[in-house]
Short mmCIF file of C-alpha atoms and ligand atoms in Angstrom, two decimals:
data_model
loop_
_atom_site.label_atom_id
_atom_site.label_comp_id
_atom_site.label_asym_id
_atom_site.label_seq_id
_atom_site.Cartn_x
_atom_site.Cartn_y
_atom_site.Cartn_z
CA MET A 1 89.51 137.10 210.45
CA ILE A 2 90.15 140.02 208.07
CA LYS A 3 93.21 138.20 206.84
CA TYR A 4 91.02 135.21 206.06
CA VAL A 5 88.56 137.31 204.07
CA LYS A 6 91.39 138.88 202.09
CA VAL A 7 92.85 135.51 201.20
CA LEU A 8 89.42 134.26 200.22
CA MET A 9 88.81 137.30 198.03
CA MET A 10 92.15 136.91 196.33
CA ALA A 11 91.54 133.22 195.75
CA SER A 12 88.15 133.85 194.16
CA ALA A 13 89.53 136.66 192.00
CA LEU A 14 92.22 134.30 190.75
CA PHE A 15 89.63 131.63 190.11
CA LEU A 16 87.50 134.02 188.04
CA LEU A 17 90.58 135.11 186.10
CA LEU A 18 91.36 131.50 185.27
CA LEU A 19 87.80 130.88 184.12
CA GLN A 20 87.71 133.91 181.86
CA PRO A 21 88.82 132.40 178.53
CA ALA A 22 85.94 129.93 178.65
CA TRP A 23 83.50 132.81 179.13
CA ALA A 24 85.05 135.27 176.74
CA LEU A 25 84.48 133.20 173.61
CA ASP A 26 81.10 131.70 172.84
CA GLY A 27 81.65 129.03 170.16
CA LYS A 28 77.96 128.78 169.37
CA LYS A 29 77.68 132.50 168.74
CA LEU A 30 80.94 132.60 166.76
CA TYR A 31 79.73 129.74 164.56
CA THR A 32 77.00 132.15 163.38
CA THR A 33 78.83 135.51 163.46
CA LYS A 34 81.85 134.09 161.60
CA PHE A 35 79.53 132.71 158.89
CA CYS A 36 80.39 129.00 159.35
CA ILE A 37 76.65 128.40 159.66
CA THR A 38 75.94 129.69 156.14
CA CYS A 39 77.67 126.65 154.61
CA HIS A 40 78.09 124.11 157.38
CA GLY A 41 74.49 124.59 158.39
CA LYS A 42 72.42 124.86 161.49
CA LEU A 43 73.71 122.34 164.05
CA GLY A 44 76.64 121.45 161.78
CA ILE A 45 74.71 119.69 159.04
CA ALA A 46 75.93 121.15 155.75
CA VAL A 47 73.60 123.09 153.44
CA ALA A 48 74.85 121.32 150.28
CA PRO A 49 75.61 117.65 149.63
CA ASN A 50 79.21 118.41 148.64
CA TYR A 51 79.92 120.50 151.78
CA PRO A 52 81.14 118.67 154.91
CA ASN A 53 78.98 118.17 158.00
CA LEU A 54 80.84 119.23 161.13
CA ALA A 55 78.54 118.05 163.91
CA GLY A 56 80.30 115.61 166.24
CA GLN A 57 83.62 115.93 164.43
CA ASN A 58 86.80 115.72 166.54
CA PRO A 59 87.76 119.24 167.70
CA GLU A 60 91.46 118.63 166.98
CA TYR A 61 90.64 117.66 163.41
CA ILE A 62 88.37 120.69 162.93
CA LYS A 63 91.06 123.07 164.17
CA ASN A 64 93.74 121.53 161.96
CA GLN A 65 91.56 121.54 158.86
CA VAL A 66 90.48 125.15 159.33
CA LYS A 67 94.10 126.21 159.73
CA ASP A 68 95.20 124.17 156.70
CA ILE A 69 92.38 125.61 154.61
CA LEU A 70 93.01 129.21 155.66
CA THR A 71 96.77 128.92 155.02
CA GLU A 72 95.96 127.12 151.74
CA LYS A 73 97.94 124.06 152.75
CA ARG A 74 94.65 122.36 151.94
CA LYS A 75 93.38 123.92 148.75
CA THR A 76 90.55 122.60 146.63
CA LYS A 77 87.87 124.16 144.48
CA LEU A 78 85.52 123.91 147.42
CA SER A 79 87.92 125.10 150.13
CA ARG A 80 88.19 128.36 148.19
CA LEU A 81 84.63 129.08 149.29
CA MET A 82 86.03 129.44 152.81
CA THR A 83 89.10 131.50 151.91
CA ALA A 84 86.92 133.84 149.83
CA ASN A 85 85.17 135.00 152.99
CA PRO A 86 87.10 137.89 154.63
CA VAL A 87 85.47 137.30 158.02
CA VAL A 88 86.46 133.63 157.99
CA MET A 89 90.01 134.60 156.92
CA LYS A 90 90.42 136.85 159.98
CA ILE A 91 89.40 134.25 162.53
CA THR A 92 91.83 133.76 165.45
CA ASP A 93 93.16 130.47 166.85
CA GLU A 94 91.10 131.02 170.01
CA GLU A 95 87.93 131.56 167.99
CA ILE A 96 88.59 128.43 165.92
CA ALA A 97 89.10 126.48 169.16
CA ALA A 98 85.83 127.78 170.63
CA ILE A 99 83.88 126.94 167.47
CA ALA A 100 85.51 123.50 167.23
CA ASP A 101 84.59 122.81 170.85
CA TYR A 102 80.95 123.83 170.24
CA ILE A 103 80.46 121.97 166.98
CA SER A 104 82.19 118.78 168.15
CA LYS A 105 79.66 118.42 170.98
CA ILE A 106 76.62 118.42 168.67
CA LYS A 107 75.41 114.91 167.99
C1 LIG B 201 81.18 129.79 151.91
C2 LIG B 201 80.98 128.50 152.53
C3 LIG B 201 81.79 128.16 153.77
C4 LIG B 201 81.98 128.92 154.90
C5 LIG B 201 81.48 130.32 155.18
C6 LIG B 201 82.77 128.10 155.80
N1 LIG B 201 83.04 126.89 155.23
FE1 LIG B 201 84.14 125.40 156.04
N2 LIG B 201 84.08 124.39 154.31
C7 LIG B 201 83.31 124.73 153.21
C8 LIG B 201 83.50 123.73 152.17
C9 LIG B 201 82.80 123.74 150.84
C10 LIG B 201 84.43 122.80 152.67
C11 LIG B 201 84.99 121.57 151.94
C12 LIG B 201 86.34 121.93 151.37
C13 LIG B 201 86.95 120.81 150.57
O1 LIG B 201 86.22 119.99 150.02
O2 LIG B 201 88.20 120.75 150.52
C14 LIG B 201 84.75 123.23 154.02
C15 LIG B 201 85.60 122.55 154.89
C16 LIG B 201 85.66 122.77 156.23
C17 LIG B 201 86.29 121.90 157.20
C18 LIG B 201 86.96 120.57 156.90
C19 LIG B 201 85.92 119.47 157.09
C20 LIG B 201 86.43 118.10 156.81
O3 LIG B 201 85.65 117.14 157.03
O4 LIG B 201 87.58 117.92 156.40
C21 LIG B 201 86.14 122.48 158.42
C22 LIG B 201 86.60 121.92 159.74
C23 LIG B 201 85.44 123.73 158.22
N3 LIG B 201 85.16 123.88 156.88
C24 LIG B 201 85.11 124.61 159.21
C25 LIG B 201 84.58 125.87 158.99
C26 LIG B 201 84.44 126.88 160.00
C27 LIG B 201 84.82 126.70 161.47
C28 LIG B 201 83.91 127.99 159.41
C29 LIG B 201 83.61 129.32 160.03
C30 LIG B 201 84.74 130.01 160.64
C31 LIG B 201 83.72 127.66 158.02
N4 LIG B 201 84.14 126.37 157.80
C32 LIG B 201 83.17 128.50 157.06
C33 LIG B 201 82.50 125.83 153.10
C34 LIG B 201 82.47 126.89 153.99
#
């Protein structure tokens, strides 16, 4: 019996460990704290007509574009608005992924 309980406890600990990344990063919160919201707007509808809406966009595309913009592989007059923000520049791959996941699910 005790053996059973131990195995069960270990299994649930492992399960929680596996779930952790999904909990650790809140894409919705990051979208605000990393300033994306100031330009791409509440619910991913841009604040200016020449800024892109992000709501419902494919997450893969969002991730690739953010990386290209931050590494200046994609560089335009407008993309410089993103690279000028030191908080945006320090964003990690995991944070980009969490934000992309959140924003892609907004319709
Ligand atoms: C200061 C304003 C500003 C901030 C802050 C900002 N962006 Fe942008 N973003 C822009 C503009 C403007 C463009 C369009 C660039 C261009 O035309 O090349 C853009 C482009 C993009 C694109 C490409 C969209 C497309 O359709 O190709 C993505 C994805 C994106 N931003 C995501 C983000 C994320 C995620 C954050 C937060 C970490 C963020 N942006 C923060 C202004 C901003």
